[in-house]
Amino acid sequence: MDEIVCSFCGVELPEETQVYGISSGYVDEACCGFRIDTDSDWDIYCSDCMNTIDKLIANYKKDKKL
């Protein structure tokens, strides 16, 4: 298997490490609301980077309301 690294910081992620993945897809009510596009690549993030991304999104949403 290829080395898996965080898409944000580039740190290698060992097997059995909890990670987060973001992919594209589309709304599909028959599939509980979301179906992954099988031709789309996944962006994999370590926990620290996902926390940073969550904060950036929260700040963006807060600023957008102004």
PDB file of N, CA and C in Angstrom:
ATOM      1  N   MET A   1       0.843  -1.178   0.000  1.00  0.00           N
ATOM      2  CA  MET A   1       0.000   0.000   0.000  1.00  0.00           C
ATOM      3  C   MET A   1       0.891   1.244   0.000  1.00  0.00           C
ATOM      4  N   ASP A   2       0.453   2.272  -0.724  1.00  0.00           N
ATOM      5  CA  ASP A   2       1.194   3.528  -0.771  1.00  0.00           C
ATOM      6  C   ASP A   2       1.170   4.223   0.582  1.00  0.00           C
ATOM      7  N   GLU A   3       2.178   5.036   0.822  1.00  0.00           N
ATOM      8  CA  GLU A   3       2.247   5.839   2.031  1.00  0.00           C
ATOM      9  C   GLU A   3       1.069   6.813   2.044  1.00  0.00           C
ATOM     10  N   ILE A   4       0.415   6.923   3.173  1.00  0.00           N
ATOM     11  CA  ILE A   4      -0.703   7.857   3.324  1.00  0.00           C
ATOM     12  C   ILE A   4      -0.191   9.044   4.137  1.00  0.00           C
ATOM     13  N   VAL A   5      -0.370  10.243   3.606  1.00  0.00           N
ATOM     14  CA  VAL A   5       0.069  11.454   4.304  1.00  0.00           C
ATOM     15  C   VAL A   5      -1.100  12.424   4.418  1.00  0.00           C
ATOM     16  N   CYS A   6      -1.039  13.274   5.426  1.00  0.00           N
ATOM     17  CA  CYS A   6      -2.045  14.310   5.606  1.00  0.00           C
ATOM     18  C   CYS A   6      -1.961  15.284   4.438  1.00  0.00           C
ATOM     19  N   SER A   7      -3.102  15.579   3.825  1.00  0.00           N
ATOM     20  CA  SER A   7      -3.148  16.491   2.681  1.00  0.00           C
ATOM     21  C   SER A   7      -2.830  17.931   3.070  1.00  0.00           C
ATOM     22  N   PHE A   8      -2.871  18.244   4.349  1.00  0.00           N
ATOM     23  CA  PHE A   8      -2.656  19.617   4.816  1.00  0.00           C
ATOM     24  C   PHE A   8      -1.214  19.834   5.272  1.00  0.00           C
ATOM     25  N   CYS A   9      -0.698  18.935   6.141  1.00  0.00           N
ATOM     26  CA  CYS A   9       0.643  19.144   6.706  1.00  0.00           C
ATOM     27  C   CYS A   9       1.697  18.205   6.130  1.00  0.00           C
ATOM     28  N   GLY A  10       1.276  17.133   5.462  1.00  0.00           N
ATOM     29  CA  GLY A  10       2.214  16.215   4.832  1.00  0.00           C
ATOM     30  C   GLY A  10       2.808  15.145   5.739  1.00  0.00           C
ATOM     31  N   VAL A  11       2.378  15.078   6.991  1.00  0.00           N
ATOM     32  CA  VAL A  11       2.890  14.082   7.920  1.00  0.00           C
ATOM     33  C   VAL A  11       2.380  12.699   7.522  1.00  0.00           C
ATOM     34  N   GLU A  12       3.274  11.699   7.582  1.00  0.00           N
ATOM     35  CA  GLU A  12       2.870  10.330   7.275  1.00  0.00           C
ATOM     36  C   GLU A  12       1.912   9.832   8.351  1.00  0.00           C
ATOM     37  N   LEU A  13       0.870   9.136   7.920  1.00  0.00           N
ATOM     38  CA  LEU A  13      -0.155   8.632   8.831  1.00  0.00           C
ATOM     39  C   LEU A  13      -0.054   7.112   8.892  1.00  0.00           C
ATOM     40  N   PRO A  14       0.434   6.577  10.020  1.00  0.00           N
ATOM     41  CA  PRO A  14       0.573   5.131  10.146  1.00  0.00           C
ATOM     42  C   PRO A  14      -0.780   4.414  10.129  1.00  0.00           C
ATOM     43  N   GLU A  15      -0.741   3.151   9.787  1.00  0.00           N
ATOM     44  CA  GLU A  15      -1.957   2.335   9.786  1.00  0.00           C
ATOM     45  C   GLU A  15      -2.598   2.363  11.158  1.00  0.00           C
ATOM     46  N   GLU A  16      -3.914   2.330  11.197  1.00  0.00           N
ATOM     47  CA  GLU A  16      -4.731   2.351  12.417  1.00  0.00           C
ATOM     48  C   GLU A  16      -4.820   3.734  13.052  1.00  0.00           C
ATOM     49  N   THR A  17      -4.278   4.768  12.408  1.00  0.00           N
ATOM     50  CA  THR A  17      -4.396   6.135  12.908  1.00  0.00           C
ATOM     51  C   THR A  17      -5.763   6.674  12.529  1.00  0.00           C
ATOM     52  N   GLN A  18      -6.413   7.357  13.480  1.00  0.00           N
ATOM     53  CA  GLN A  18      -7.698   7.973  13.151  1.00  0.00           C
ATOM     54  C   GLN A  18      -7.444   9.170  12.251  1.00  0.00           C
ATOM     55  N   VAL A  19      -8.119   9.207  11.125  1.00  0.00           N
ATOM     56  CA  VAL A  19      -7.975  10.292  10.157  1.00  0.00           C
ATOM     57  C   VAL A  19      -9.353  10.742   9.691  1.00  0.00           C
ATOM     58  N   TYR A  20      -9.377  11.818   8.938  1.00  0.00           N
ATOM     59  CA  TYR A  20     -10.603  12.346   8.374  1.00  0.00           C
ATOM     60  C   TYR A  20     -10.438  12.433   6.870  1.00  0.00           C
ATOM     61  N   GLY A  21     -11.491  12.136   6.136  1.00  0.00           N
ATOM     62  CA  GLY A  21     -11.427  12.180   4.686  1.00  0.00           C
ATOM     63  C   GLY A  21     -12.525  13.054   4.111  1.00  0.00           C
ATOM     64  N   ILE A  22     -12.157  13.809   3.081  1.00  0.00           N
ATOM     65  CA  ILE A  22     -13.119  14.653   2.389  1.00  0.00           C
ATOM     66  C   ILE A  22     -13.088  14.286   0.916  1.00  0.00           C
ATOM     67  N   SER A  23     -14.253  14.046   0.362  1.00  0.00           N
ATOM     68  CA  SER A  23     -14.374  13.699  -1.044  1.00  0.00           C
ATOM     69  C   SER A  23     -15.576  14.434  -1.617  1.00  0.00           C
ATOM     70  N   SER A  24     -15.717  14.374  -2.901  1.00  0.00           N
ATOM     71  CA  SER A  24     -16.896  14.987  -3.498  1.00  0.00           C
ATOM     72  C   SER A  24     -17.944  13.927  -3.788  1.00  0.00           C
ATOM     73  N   GLY A  25     -19.148  14.366  -3.981  1.00  0.00           N
ATOM     74  CA  GLY A  25     -20.250  13.465  -4.264  1.00  0.00           C
ATOM     75  C   GLY A  25     -21.471  14.271  -4.631  1.00  0.00           C
ATOM     76  N   TYR A  26     -22.612  13.682  -4.397  1.00  0.00           N
ATOM     77  CA  TYR A  26     -23.847  14.380  -4.733  1.00  0.00           C
ATOM     78  C   TYR A  26     -24.966  13.950  -3.809  1.00  0.00           C
ATOM     79  N   VAL A  27     -25.984  14.793  -3.732  1.00  0.00           N
ATOM     80  CA  VAL A  27     -27.149  14.523  -2.895  1.00  0.00           C
ATOM     81  C   VAL A  27     -27.944  13.386  -3.517  1.00  0.00           C
ATOM     82  N   ASP A  28     -28.291  12.414  -2.676  1.00  0.00           N
ATOM     83  CA  ASP A  28     -29.068  11.258  -3.131  1.00  0.00           C
ATOM     84  C   ASP A  28     -29.909  10.769  -1.963  1.00  0.00           C
ATOM     85  N   GLU A  29     -31.183  11.111  -1.962  1.00  0.00           N
ATOM     86  CA  GLU A  29     -32.066  10.741  -0.856  1.00  0.00           C
ATOM     87  C   GLU A  29     -32.166   9.236  -0.663  1.00  0.00           C
ATOM     88  N   ALA A  30     -32.016   8.459  -1.721  1.00  0.00           N
ATOM     89  CA  ALA A  30     -32.096   6.998  -1.607  1.00  0.00           C
ATOM     90  C   ALA A  30     -30.892   6.430  -0.864  1.00  0.00           C
ATOM     91  N   CYS A  31     -29.835   7.224  -0.725  1.00  0.00           N
ATOM     92  CA  CYS A  31     -28.601   6.761  -0.087  1.00  0.00           C
ATOM     93  C   CYS A  31     -28.333   7.589   1.177  1.00  0.00           C
ATOM     94  N   CYS A  32     -29.330   7.790   1.983  1.00  0.00           N
ATOM     95  CA  CYS A  32     -29.211   8.552   3.230  1.00  0.00           C
ATOM     96  C   CYS A  32     -28.699   9.967   3.015  1.00  0.00           C
ATOM     97  N   GLY A  33     -28.931  10.525   1.856  1.00  0.00           N
ATOM     98  CA  GLY A  33     -28.629  11.921   1.629  1.00  0.00           C
ATOM     99  C   GLY A  33     -27.366  12.244   0.852  1.00  0.00           C
ATOM    100  N   PHE A  34     -26.361  11.374   0.846  1.00  0.00           N
ATOM    101  CA  PHE A  34     -25.104  11.696   0.171  1.00  0.00           C
ATOM    102  C   PHE A  34     -24.498  10.444  -0.455  1.00  0.00           C
ATOM    103  N   ARG A  35     -24.100  10.567  -1.692  1.00  0.00           N
ATOM    104  CA  ARG A  35     -23.425   9.463  -2.382  1.00  0.00           C
ATOM    105  C   ARG A  35     -22.067   9.966  -2.856  1.00  0.00           C
ATOM    106  N   ILE A  36     -21.026   9.227  -2.525  1.00  0.00           N
ATOM    107  CA  ILE A  36     -19.665   9.588  -2.902  1.00  0.00           C
ATOM    108  C   ILE A  36     -19.455   9.336  -4.384  1.00  0.00           C
ATOM    109  N   ASP A  37     -18.812  10.288  -5.036  1.00  0.00           N
ATOM    110  CA  ASP A  37     -18.426  10.130  -6.431  1.00  0.00           C
ATOM    111  C   ASP A  37     -17.226   9.185  -6.468  1.00  0.00           C
ATOM    112  N   THR A  38     -17.394   7.997  -6.991  1.00  0.00           N
ATOM    113  CA  THR A  38     -16.329   6.987  -6.963  1.00  0.00           C
ATOM    114  C   THR A  38     -15.129   7.365  -7.815  1.00  0.00           C
ATOM    115  N   ASP A  39     -15.267   8.324  -8.705  1.00  0.00           N
ATOM    116  CA  ASP A  39     -14.139   8.784  -9.514  1.00  0.00           C
ATOM    117  C   ASP A  39     -13.360   9.911  -8.832  1.00  0.00           C
ATOM    118  N   SER A  40     -13.827  10.337  -7.691  1.00  0.00           N
ATOM    119  CA  SER A  40     -13.210  11.457  -6.988  1.00  0.00           C
ATOM    120  C   SER A  40     -12.152  10.956  -6.006  1.00  0.00           C
ATOM    121  N   ASP A  41     -11.040  11.670  -5.930  1.00  0.00           N
ATOM    122  CA  ASP A  41      -9.998  11.335  -4.953  1.00  0.00           C
ATOM    123  C   ASP A  41     -10.412  11.817  -3.572  1.00  0.00           C
ATOM    124  N   TRP A  42      -9.828  11.193  -2.554  1.00  0.00           N
ATOM    125  CA  TRP A  42     -10.048  11.598  -1.176  1.00  0.00           C
ATOM    126  C   TRP A  42      -8.906  12.488  -0.726  1.00  0.00           C
ATOM    127  N   ASP A  43      -9.219  13.534   0.036  1.00  0.00           N
ATOM    128  CA  ASP A  43      -8.214  14.288   0.768  1.00  0.00           C
ATOM    129  C   ASP A  43      -8.254  13.761   2.196  1.00  0.00           C
ATOM    130  N   ILE A  44      -7.100  13.317   2.687  1.00  0.00           N
ATOM    131  CA  ILE A  44      -7.001  12.720   4.020  1.00  0.00           C
ATOM    132  C   ILE A  44      -6.304  13.715   4.944  1.00  0.00           C
ATOM    133  N   TYR A  45      -6.868  13.912   6.147  1.00  0.00           N
ATOM    134  CA  TYR A  45      -6.333  14.863   7.115  1.00  0.00           C
ATOM    135  C   TYR A  45      -6.116  14.204   8.460  1.00  0.00           C
ATOM    136  N   CYS A  46      -4.997  14.566   9.132  1.00  0.00           N
ATOM    137  CA  CYS A  46      -4.758  14.094  10.498  1.00  0.00           C
ATOM    138  C   CYS A  46      -5.701  14.861  11.435  1.00  0.00           C
ATOM    139  N   SER A  47      -5.818  14.406  12.663  1.00  0.00           N
ATOM    140  CA  SER A  47      -6.742  15.029  13.624  1.00  0.00           C
ATOM    141  C   SER A  47      -6.402  16.486  13.890  1.00  0.00           C
ATOM    142  N   ASP A  48      -5.118  16.798  14.051  1.00  0.00           N
ATOM    143  CA  ASP A  48      -4.722  18.182  14.332  1.00  0.00           C
ATOM    144  C   ASP A  48      -5.115  19.112  13.189  1.00  0.00           C
ATOM    145  N   CYS A  49      -4.842  18.700  11.970  1.00  0.00           N
ATOM    146  CA  CYS A  49      -5.180  19.539  10.821  1.00  0.00           C
ATOM    147  C   CYS A  49      -6.687  19.651  10.641  1.00  0.00           C
ATOM    148  N   MET A  50      -7.425  18.571  10.906  1.00  0.00           N
ATOM    149  CA  MET A  50      -8.884  18.646  10.776  1.00  0.00           C
ATOM    150  C   MET A  50      -9.449  19.628  11.792  1.00  0.00           C
ATOM    151  N   ASN A  51      -8.879  19.664  13.007  1.00  0.00           N
ATOM    152  CA  ASN A  51      -9.314  20.647  14.003  1.00  0.00           C
ATOM    153  C   ASN A  51      -9.051  22.062  13.509  1.00  0.00           C
ATOM    154  N   THR A  52      -7.896  22.285  12.886  1.00  0.00           N
ATOM    155  CA  THR A  52      -7.569  23.595  12.319  1.00  0.00           C
ATOM    156  C   THR A  52      -8.549  23.959  11.211  1.00  0.00           C
ATOM    157  N   ILE A  53      -8.847  23.018  10.336  1.00  0.00           N
ATOM    158  CA  ILE A  53      -9.790  23.248   9.239  1.00  0.00           C
ATOM    159  C   ILE A  53     -11.178  23.569   9.789  1.00  0.00           C
ATOM    160  N   ASP A  54     -11.613  22.832  10.820  1.00  0.00           N
ATOM    161  CA  ASP A  54     -12.912  23.111  11.453  1.00  0.00           C
ATOM    162  C   ASP A  54     -12.972  24.542  11.986  1.00  0.00           C
ATOM    163  N   LYS A  55     -11.875  24.997  12.628  1.00  0.00           N
ATOM    164  CA  LYS A  55     -11.836  26.360  13.161  1.00  0.00           C
ATOM    165  C   LYS A  55     -11.875  27.385  12.031  1.00  0.00           C
ATOM    166  N   LEU A  56     -11.147  27.130  10.961  1.00  0.00           N
ATOM    167  CA  LEU A  56     -11.163  28.043   9.818  1.00  0.00           C
ATOM    168  C   LEU A  56     -12.561  28.158   9.214  1.00  0.00           C
ATOM    169  N   ILE A  57     -13.254  27.031   9.091  1.00  0.00           N
ATOM    170  CA  ILE A  57     -14.615  27.034   8.551  1.00  0.00           C
ATOM    171  C   ILE A  57     -15.561  27.781   9.486  1.00  0.00           C
ATOM    172  N   ALA A  58     -15.431  27.533  10.797  1.00  0.00           N
ATOM    173  CA  ALA A  58     -16.286  28.221  11.771  1.00  0.00           C
ATOM    174  C   ALA A  58     -16.062  29.727  11.710  1.00  0.00           C
ATOM    175  N   ASN A  59     -14.805  30.163  11.623  1.00  0.00           N
ATOM    176  CA  ASN A  59     -14.507  31.600  11.524  1.00  0.00           C
ATOM    177  C   ASN A  59     -15.043  32.183  10.224  1.00  0.00           C
ATOM    178  N   TYR A  60     -14.924  31.441   9.144  1.00  0.00           N
ATOM    179  CA  TYR A  60     -15.452  31.894   7.867  1.00  0.00           C
ATOM    180  C   TYR A  60     -16.970  32.093   7.943  1.00  0.00           C
ATOM    181  N   LYS A  61     -17.662  31.107   8.532  1.00  0.00           N
ATOM    182  CA  LYS A  61     -19.117  31.216   8.659  1.00  0.00           C
ATOM    183  C   LYS A  61     -19.492  32.414   9.529  1.00  0.00           C
ATOM    184  N   LYS A  62     -18.751  32.606  10.613  1.00  0.00           N
ATOM    185  CA  LYS A  62     -19.025  33.732  11.519  1.00  0.00           C
ATOM    186  C   LYS A  62     -18.819  35.059  10.784  1.00  0.00           C
ATOM    187  N   ASP A  63     -17.720  35.189  10.063  1.00  0.00           N
ATOM    188  CA  ASP A  63     -17.421  36.415   9.319  1.00  0.00           C
ATOM    189  C   ASP A  63     -18.413  36.638   8.182  1.00  0.00           C
ATOM    190  N   LYS A  64     -18.879  35.569   7.580  1.00  0.00           N
ATOM    191  CA  LYS A  64     -19.817  35.650   6.443  1.00  0.00           C
ATOM    192  C   LYS A  64     -21.150  36.252   6.886  1.00  0.00           C
ATOM    193  N   LYS A  65     -21.550  36.027   8.142  1.00  0.00           N
ATOM    194  CA  LYS A  65     -22.822  36.539   8.658  1.00  0.00           C
ATOM    195  C   LYS A  65     -22.798  38.053   8.864  1.00  0.00           C
ATOM    196  N   LEU A  66     -21.614  38.639   8.940  1.00  0.00           N
ATOM    197  CA  LEU A  66     -21.511  40.083   9.192  1.00  0.00           C
ATOM    198  C   LEU A  66     -21.992  40.870   8.061  1.00  0.00           C
TER     199      LEU A  66
END
